[in-house]
mmCIF file with all atom_site columns, C-alpha atoms in Angstrom:
data_model
loop_
_atom_site.group_PDB
_atom_site.id
_atom_site.type_symbol
_atom_site.label_atom_id
_atom_site.label_alt_id
_atom_site.label_comp_id
_atom_site.label_asym_id
_atom_site.label_entity_id
_atom_site.label_seq_id
_atom_site.pdbx_PDB_ins_code
_atom_site.Cartn_x
_atom_site.Cartn_y
_atom_site.Cartn_z
_atom_site.occupancy
_atom_site.B_iso_or_equiv
_atom_site.pdbx_formal_charge
_atom_site.auth_seq_id
_atom_site.auth_comp_id
_atom_site.auth_asym_id
_atom_site.auth_atom_id
_atom_site.pdbx_PDB_model_num
ATOM 1   C CA . MET A 1 1   ? 28.919  -31.947 7.902   1.00 0.00 ? 1   MET A CA 1
ATOM 2   C CA . SER A 1 2   ? 27.153  -29.535 5.569   1.00 0.00 ? 2   SER A CA 1
ATOM 3   C CA . LEU A 1 3   ? 23.771  -27.980 6.179   1.00 0.00 ? 3   LEU A CA 1
ATOM 4   C CA . HIS A 1 4   ? 21.585  -27.183 3.207   1.00 0.00 ? 4   HIS A CA 1
ATOM 5   C CA . LEU A 1 5   ? 19.657  -24.034 3.997   1.00 0.00 ? 5   LEU A CA 1
ATOM 6   C CA . THR A 1 6   ? 16.604  -22.966 2.079   1.00 0.00 ? 6   THR A CA 1
ATOM 7   C CA . SER A 1 7   ? 14.809  -19.677 2.252   1.00 0.00 ? 7   SER A CA 1
ATOM 8   C CA . SER A 1 8   ? 11.740  -19.468 4.433   1.00 0.00 ? 8   SER A CA 1
ATOM 9   C CA . LEU A 1 9   ? 10.461  -16.537 2.379   1.00 0.00 ? 9   LEU A CA 1
ATOM 10  C CA . ASN A 1 10  ? 7.569   -17.523 0.144   1.00 0.00 ? 10  ASN A CA 1
ATOM 11  C CA . GLU A 1 11  ? 7.093   -15.504 -3.016  1.00 0.00 ? 11  GLU A CA 1
ATOM 12  C CA . VAL A 1 12  ? 3.421   -14.767 -3.518  1.00 0.00 ? 12  VAL A CA 1
ATOM 13  C CA . ARG A 1 13  ? 1.671   -16.840 -6.183  1.00 0.00 ? 13  ARG A CA 1
ATOM 14  C CA . ASN A 1 14  ? -1.109  -14.670 -7.549  1.00 0.00 ? 14  ASN A CA 1
ATOM 15  C CA . ASP A 1 15  ? -3.229  -17.071 -9.573  1.00 0.00 ? 15  ASP A CA 1
ATOM 16  C CA . THR A 1 16  ? -6.290  -14.803 -9.731  1.00 0.00 ? 16  THR A CA 1
ATOM 17  C CA . GLY A 1 17  ? -5.502  -13.029 -13.017 1.00 0.00 ? 17  GLY A CA 1
ATOM 18  C CA . ARG A 1 18  ? -5.932  -9.626  -11.358 1.00 0.00 ? 18  ARG A CA 1
ATOM 19  C CA . ILE A 1 19  ? -4.203  -7.505  -8.752  1.00 0.00 ? 19  ILE A CA 1
ATOM 20  C CA . ALA A 1 20  ? -4.087  -9.109  -5.316  1.00 0.00 ? 20  ALA A CA 1
ATOM 21  C CA . TYR A 1 21  ? -4.776  -6.735  -2.470  1.00 0.00 ? 21  TYR A CA 1
ATOM 22  C CA . CYS A 1 22  ? -2.571  -6.358  0.595   1.00 0.00 ? 22  CYS A CA 1
ATOM 23  C CA . GLY A 1 23  ? -4.332  -8.695  3.062   1.00 0.00 ? 23  GLY A CA 1
ATOM 24  C CA . PRO A 1 24  ? -4.281  -11.790 0.837   1.00 0.00 ? 24  PRO A CA 1
ATOM 25  C CA . THR A 1 25  ? -0.760  -10.925 -0.344  1.00 0.00 ? 25  THR A CA 1
ATOM 26  C CA . VAL A 1 26  ? 0.629   -10.787 3.198   1.00 0.00 ? 26  VAL A CA 1
ATOM 27  C CA . ILE A 1 27  ? -1.089  -14.054 4.178   1.00 0.00 ? 27  ILE A CA 1
ATOM 28  C CA . ALA A 1 28  ? 0.222   -15.757 1.014   1.00 0.00 ? 28  ALA A CA 1
ATOM 29  C CA . ALA A 1 29  ? 3.759   -14.535 1.750   1.00 0.00 ? 29  ALA A CA 1
ATOM 30  C CA . ILE A 1 30  ? 3.628   -16.125 5.201   1.00 0.00 ? 30  ILE A CA 1
ATOM 31  C CA . SER A 1 31  ? 1.742   -19.340 4.426   1.00 0.00 ? 31  SER A CA 1
ATOM 32  C CA . GLY A 1 32  ? 3.028   -20.147 0.933   1.00 0.00 ? 32  GLY A CA 1
ATOM 33  C CA . PHE A 1 33  ? -0.500  -20.775 -0.353  1.00 0.00 ? 33  PHE A CA 1
ATOM 34  C CA . SER A 1 34  ? -1.816  -19.121 -3.520  1.00 0.00 ? 34  SER A CA 1
ATOM 35  C CA . VAL A 1 35  ? -3.797  -15.884 -3.405  1.00 0.00 ? 35  VAL A CA 1
ATOM 36  C CA . SER A 1 36  ? -6.974  -17.637 -4.590  1.00 0.00 ? 36  SER A CA 1
ATOM 37  C CA . ARG A 1 37  ? -6.729  -20.116 -1.683  1.00 0.00 ? 37  ARG A CA 1
ATOM 38  C CA . ILE A 1 38  ? -6.173  -17.228 0.740   1.00 0.00 ? 38  ILE A CA 1
ATOM 39  C CA . GLU A 1 39  ? -9.211  -15.374 -0.613  1.00 0.00 ? 39  GLU A CA 1
ATOM 40  C CA . ASP A 1 40  ? -11.292 -18.554 -0.213  1.00 0.00 ? 40  ASP A CA 1
ATOM 41  C CA . ALA A 1 41  ? -10.179 -18.731 3.432   1.00 0.00 ? 41  ALA A CA 1
ATOM 42  C CA . ILE A 1 42  ? -11.189 -15.110 4.033   1.00 0.00 ? 42  ILE A CA 1
ATOM 43  C CA . HIS A 1 43  ? -14.582 -15.752 2.393   1.00 0.00 ? 43  HIS A CA 1
ATOM 44  C CA . GLU A 1 44  ? -14.984 -18.786 4.672   1.00 0.00 ? 44  GLU A CA 1
ATOM 45  C CA . PHE A 1 45  ? -14.471 -16.592 7.738   1.00 0.00 ? 45  PHE A CA 1
ATOM 46  C CA . ARG A 1 46  ? -16.862 -13.809 6.740   1.00 0.00 ? 46  ARG A CA 1
ATOM 47  C CA . HIS A 1 47  ? -20.360 -14.458 8.040   1.00 0.00 ? 47  HIS A CA 1
ATOM 48  C CA . ASP A 1 48  ? -22.156 -11.850 5.942   1.00 0.00 ? 48  ASP A CA 1
ATOM 49  C CA . ALA A 1 49  ? -23.270 -13.644 2.755   1.00 0.00 ? 49  ALA A CA 1
ATOM 50  C CA . GLU A 1 50  ? -23.052 -10.426 0.702   1.00 0.00 ? 50  GLU A CA 1
ATOM 51  C CA . ALA A 1 51  ? -19.491 -9.679  1.876   1.00 0.00 ? 51  ALA A CA 1
ATOM 52  C CA . ALA A 1 52  ? -18.461 -13.306 1.383   1.00 0.00 ? 52  ALA A CA 1
ATOM 53  C CA . ARG A 1 53  ? -19.269 -13.156 -2.355  1.00 0.00 ? 53  ARG A CA 1
ATOM 54  C CA . LYS A 1 54  ? -17.369 -9.961  -3.074  1.00 0.00 ? 54  LYS A CA 1
ATOM 55  C CA . MET A 1 55  ? -13.772 -9.705  -4.241  1.00 0.00 ? 55  MET A CA 1
ATOM 56  C CA . ILE A 1 56  ? -11.424 -9.301  -1.267  1.00 0.00 ? 56  ILE A CA 1
ATOM 57  C CA . VAL A 1 57  ? -10.391 -5.640  -1.363  1.00 0.00 ? 57  VAL A CA 1
ATOM 58  C CA . GLY A 1 58  ? -10.194 -4.548  2.269   1.00 0.00 ? 58  GLY A CA 1
ATOM 59  C CA . THR A 1 59  ? -9.300  -6.787  5.180   1.00 0.00 ? 59  THR A CA 1
ATOM 60  C CA . SER A 1 60  ? -9.465  -6.254  8.906   1.00 0.00 ? 60  SER A CA 1
ATOM 61  C CA . ALA A 1 61  ? -7.075  -7.619  11.517  1.00 0.00 ? 61  ALA A CA 1
ATOM 62  C CA . GLU A 1 62  ? -9.770  -10.209 12.286  1.00 0.00 ? 62  GLU A CA 1
ATOM 63  C CA . ASP A 1 63  ? -9.847  -11.316 8.614   1.00 0.00 ? 63  ASP A CA 1
ATOM 64  C CA . VAL A 1 64  ? -6.064  -11.655 8.458   1.00 0.00 ? 64  VAL A CA 1
ATOM 65  C CA . SER A 1 65  ? -5.847  -13.429 11.829  1.00 0.00 ? 65  SER A CA 1
ATOM 66  C CA . ALA A 1 66  ? -8.660  -15.881 10.990  1.00 0.00 ? 66  ALA A CA 1
ATOM 67  C CA . ALA A 1 67  ? -7.174  -16.755 7.586   1.00 0.00 ? 67  ALA A CA 1
ATOM 68  C CA . LEU A 1 68  ? -3.721  -17.258 9.094   1.00 0.00 ? 68  LEU A CA 1
ATOM 69  C CA . GLY A 1 69  ? -5.353  -19.461 11.743  1.00 0.00 ? 69  GLY A CA 1
ATOM 70  C CA . LEU A 1 70  ? -6.772  -21.723 9.047   1.00 0.00 ? 70  LEU A CA 1
ATOM 71  C CA . PHE A 1 71  ? -3.203  -22.281 7.818   1.00 0.00 ? 71  PHE A CA 1
ATOM 72  C CA . GLY A 1 72  ? -1.761  -22.968 11.269  1.00 0.00 ? 72  GLY A CA 1
ATOM 73  C CA . TYR A 1 73  ? -0.491  -19.510 12.267  1.00 0.00 ? 73  TYR A CA 1
ATOM 74  C CA . ALA A 1 74  ? -1.384  -17.187 15.134  1.00 0.00 ? 74  ALA A CA 1
ATOM 75  C CA . MET A 1 75  ? -1.118  -13.396 15.233  1.00 0.00 ? 75  MET A CA 1
ATOM 76  C CA . GLN A 1 76  ? -0.193  -11.598 18.453  1.00 0.00 ? 76  GLN A CA 1
ATOM 77  C CA . ARG A 1 77  ? -0.467  -7.816  18.657  1.00 0.00 ? 77  ARG A CA 1
ATOM 78  C CA . LEU A 1 78  ? 2.790   -6.359  19.965  1.00 0.00 ? 78  LEU A CA 1
ATOM 79  C CA . GLU A 1 79  ? 2.287   -2.639  19.429  1.00 0.00 ? 79  GLU A CA 1
ATOM 80  C CA . ASP A 1 80  ? -0.706  -0.362  18.877  1.00 0.00 ? 80  ASP A CA 1
ATOM 81  C CA . TYR A 1 81  ? -0.071  3.253   17.876  1.00 0.00 ? 81  TYR A CA 1
ATOM 82  C CA . ASN A 1 82  ? -3.645  4.122   16.877  1.00 0.00 ? 82  ASN A CA 1
ATOM 83  C CA . ALA A 1 83  ? -4.105  6.357   19.934  1.00 0.00 ? 83  ALA A CA 1
ATOM 84  C CA . LEU A 1 84  ? -1.243  8.587   18.770  1.00 0.00 ? 84  LEU A CA 1
ATOM 85  C CA . GLU A 1 85  ? -1.561  11.345  16.210  1.00 0.00 ? 85  GLU A CA 1
ATOM 86  C CA . ARG A 1 86  ? -0.357  10.127  12.829  1.00 0.00 ? 86  ARG A CA 1
ATOM 87  C CA . LYS A 1 87  ? 2.797   12.287  12.886  1.00 0.00 ? 87  LYS A CA 1
ATOM 88  C CA . GLU A 1 88  ? 3.720   10.943  16.333  1.00 0.00 ? 88  GLU A CA 1
ATOM 89  C CA . ARG A 1 89  ? 3.655   7.302   15.195  1.00 0.00 ? 89  ARG A CA 1
ATOM 90  C CA . PRO A 1 90  ? 6.946   5.615   14.280  1.00 0.00 ? 90  PRO A CA 1
ATOM 91  C CA . ASN A 1 91  ? 7.664   5.176   10.597  1.00 0.00 ? 91  ASN A CA 1
ATOM 92  C CA . LEU A 1 92  ? 8.809   1.932   9.008   1.00 0.00 ? 92  LEU A CA 1
ATOM 93  C CA . SER A 1 93  ? 12.469  3.006   8.831   1.00 0.00 ? 93  SER A CA 1
ATOM 94  C CA . SER A 1 94  ? 12.662  3.738   12.569  1.00 0.00 ? 94  SER A CA 1
ATOM 95  C CA . TRP A 1 95  ? 10.788  0.524   13.448  1.00 0.00 ? 95  TRP A CA 1
ATOM 96  C CA . MET A 1 96  ? 13.210  -1.553  11.352  1.00 0.00 ? 96  MET A CA 1
ATOM 97  C CA . ARG A 1 97  ? 16.085  -0.309  13.546  1.00 0.00 ? 97  ARG A CA 1
ATOM 98  C CA . LYS A 1 98  ? 14.436  -1.714  16.686  1.00 0.00 ? 98  LYS A CA 1
ATOM 99  C CA . SER A 1 99  ? 15.546  -5.018  18.150  1.00 0.00 ? 99  SER A CA 1
ATOM 100 C CA . ARG A 1 100 ? 13.316  -7.942  17.160  1.00 0.00 ? 100 ARG A CA 1
ATOM 101 C CA . SER A 1 101 ? 13.579  -11.567 16.070  1.00 0.00 ? 101 SER A CA 1
ATOM 102 C CA . ALA A 1 102 ? 15.006  -11.974 12.580  1.00 0.00 ? 102 ALA A CA 1
ATOM 103 C CA . PHE A 1 103 ? 13.276  -15.359 12.337  1.00 0.00 ? 103 PHE A CA 1
ATOM 104 C CA . SER A 1 104 ? 9.705   -14.189 12.990  1.00 0.00 ? 104 SER A CA 1
ATOM 105 C CA . PHE A 1 105 ? 7.165   -12.827 10.570  1.00 0.00 ? 105 PHE A CA 1
ATOM 106 C CA . TYR A 1 106 ? 5.717   -9.441  11.473  1.00 0.00 ? 106 TYR A CA 1
ATOM 107 C CA . VAL A 1 107 ? 2.555   -8.021  9.950   1.00 0.00 ? 107 VAL A CA 1
ATOM 108 C CA . LEU A 1 108 ? 2.366   -4.242  10.117  1.00 0.00 ? 108 LEU A CA 1
ATOM 109 C CA . ALA A 1 109 ? -0.679  -2.078  9.540   1.00 0.00 ? 109 ALA A CA 1
ATOM 110 C CA . VAL A 1 110 ? 0.612   1.182   8.046   1.00 0.00 ? 110 VAL A CA 1
ATOM 111 C CA . ASN A 1 111 ? -0.879  4.336   6.595   1.00 0.00 ? 111 ASN A CA 1
ATOM 112 C CA . VAL A 1 112 ? -0.395  4.684   2.847   1.00 0.00 ? 112 VAL A CA 1
ATOM 113 C CA . GLY A 1 113 ? -1.993  7.962   1.839   1.00 0.00 ? 113 GLY A CA 1
ATOM 114 C CA . LYS A 1 114 ? -5.392  8.041   3.527   1.00 0.00 ? 114 LYS A CA 1
ATOM 115 C CA . GLU A 1 115 ? -5.756  4.265   3.486   1.00 0.00 ? 115 GLU A CA 1
ATOM 116 C CA . GLY A 1 116 ? -4.572  1.476   5.749   1.00 0.00 ? 116 GLY A CA 1
ATOM 117 C CA . HIS A 1 117 ? -2.243  -1.108  4.243   1.00 0.00 ? 117 HIS A CA 1
ATOM 118 C CA . TRP A 1 118 ? -0.769  -4.453  5.335   1.00 0.00 ? 118 TRP A CA 1
ATOM 119 C CA . ILE A 1 119 ? 2.922   -5.258  4.891   1.00 0.00 ? 119 ILE A CA 1
ATOM 120 C CA . CYS A 1 120 ? 4.906   -8.315  5.963   1.00 0.00 ? 120 CYS A CA 1
ATOM 121 C CA . ILE A 1 121 ? 8.408   -8.127  7.428   1.00 0.00 ? 121 ILE A CA 1
ATOM 122 C CA . LYS A 1 122 ? 10.865  -10.937 8.102   1.00 0.00 ? 122 LYS A CA 1
ATOM 123 C CA . GLY A 1 123 ? 14.413  -10.083 9.010   1.00 0.00 ? 123 GLY A CA 1
ATOM 124 C CA . ALA A 1 124 ? 15.431  -7.129  6.847   1.00 0.00 ? 124 ALA A CA 1
ATOM 125 C CA . LYS A 1 125 ? 12.972  -7.952  4.072   1.00 0.00 ? 125 LYS A CA 1
ATOM 126 C CA . LEU A 1 126 ? 9.492   -6.704  3.222   1.00 0.00 ? 126 LEU A CA 1
ATOM 127 C CA . CYS A 1 127 ? 6.729   -8.157  1.039   1.00 0.00 ? 127 CYS A CA 1
ATOM 128 C CA . ASP A 1 128 ? 3.424   -6.607  -0.051  1.00 0.00 ? 128 ASP A CA 1
ATOM 129 C CA . THR A 1 129 ? 1.414   -5.696  -3.133  1.00 0.00 ? 129 THR A CA 1
ATOM 130 C CA . TYR A 1 130 ? 3.722   -2.790  -3.962  1.00 0.00 ? 130 TYR A CA 1
ATOM 131 C CA . THR A 1 131 ? 6.648   -5.234  -4.336  1.00 0.00 ? 131 THR A CA 1
ATOM 132 C CA . GLY A 1 132 ? 4.544   -7.496  -6.545  1.00 0.00 ? 132 GLY A CA 1
ATOM 133 C CA . GLY A 1 133 ? 4.572   -10.231 -3.905  1.00 0.00 ? 133 GLY A CA 1
ATOM 134 C CA . LYS A 1 134 ? 8.361   -10.440 -3.967  1.00 0.00 ? 134 LYS A CA 1
ATOM 135 C CA . TRP A 1 135 ? 10.595  -10.067 -0.914  1.00 0.00 ? 135 TRP A CA 1
ATOM 136 C CA . VAL A 1 136 ? 12.798  -6.967  -1.085  1.00 0.00 ? 136 VAL A CA 1
ATOM 137 C CA . PHE A 1 137 ? 15.095  -5.305  1.412   1.00 0.00 ? 137 PHE A CA 1
ATOM 138 C CA . ALA A 1 138 ? 12.964  -2.893  3.429   1.00 0.00 ? 138 ALA A CA 1
ATOM 139 C CA . ALA A 1 139 ? 15.669  -0.235  3.142   1.00 0.00 ? 139 ALA A CA 1
ATOM 140 C CA . ASP A 1 140 ? 15.281  -0.331  -0.663  1.00 0.00 ? 140 ASP A CA 1
ATOM 141 C CA . GLY A 1 141 ? 11.549  -0.959  -0.782  1.00 0.00 ? 141 GLY A CA 1
ATOM 142 C CA . PRO A 1 142 ? 8.430   1.140   -0.575  1.00 0.00 ? 142 PRO A CA 1
ATOM 143 C CA . HIS A 1 143 ? 6.906   2.588   2.594   1.00 0.00 ? 143 HIS A CA 1
ATOM 144 C CA . LYS A 1 144 ? 10.096  3.675   4.417   1.00 0.00 ? 144 LYS A CA 1
ATOM 145 C CA . GLY A 1 145 ? 8.267   6.759   5.670   1.00 0.00 ? 145 GLY A CA 1
ATOM 146 C CA . ALA A 1 146 ? 4.893   5.057   6.191   1.00 0.00 ? 146 ALA A CA 1
ATOM 147 C CA . ARG A 1 147 ? 3.480   5.565   9.687   1.00 0.00 ? 147 ARG A CA 1
ATOM 148 C CA . ILE A 1 148 ? 2.753   2.397   11.634  1.00 0.00 ? 148 ILE A CA 1
ATOM 149 C CA . MET A 1 149 ? -0.680  1.834   13.167  1.00 0.00 ? 149 MET A CA 1
ATOM 150 C CA . GLU A 1 150 ? -0.171  -1.673  14.593  1.00 0.00 ? 150 GLU A CA 1
ATOM 151 C CA . VAL A 1 151 ? 2.487   -4.396  14.744  1.00 0.00 ? 151 VAL A CA 1
ATOM 152 C CA . TRP A 1 152 ? 1.625   -8.096  14.950  1.00 0.00 ? 152 TRP A CA 1
ATOM 153 C CA . ARG A 1 153 ? 4.014   -11.062 15.332  1.00 0.00 ? 153 ARG A CA 1
ATOM 154 C CA . VAL A 1 154 ? 2.990   -14.193 13.471  1.00 0.00 ? 154 VAL A CA 1
ATOM 155 C CA . ALA A 1 155 ? 4.037   -17.624 14.721  1.00 0.00 ? 155 ALA A CA 1
ATOM 156 C CA . LYS A 1 156 ? 3.354   -21.199 13.655  1.00 0.00 ? 156 LYS A CA 1
ATOM 157 C CA . MET A 1 157 ? 0.828   -22.816 16.042  1.00 0.00 ? 157 MET A CA 1
#
């Protein structure tokens, strides 16, 4: 008996014709839907008519969670390091060495410069806007020294 295994890592399809920001990129990597569909879902969630018309640049945990919910996923916060000074927070490299499920998606809020940034981790791979929506080994990718603010596990509902 032979099992045919396929990857469960979705490459991000950016069909917008412009750069996709981190929130929509992470959601697209998990769900497999295009960036334009993800942005529509985020617009659907936002109640402020002015914010709903604008291009999706910044996203909150509520935006990401609500959009994932529309595609059948739930986010559960596992770790919150916001109360710690930035230098006291674990970096991505140290977090990757921790024991966790290789089969689960993890969404991490990290500091990149003075800004917050979303990245997606599954197994030993990372996907975000800096990788162009492609899955790369976290050890070879960007953000190894980025300080983690929050860690969320994403599961199919």
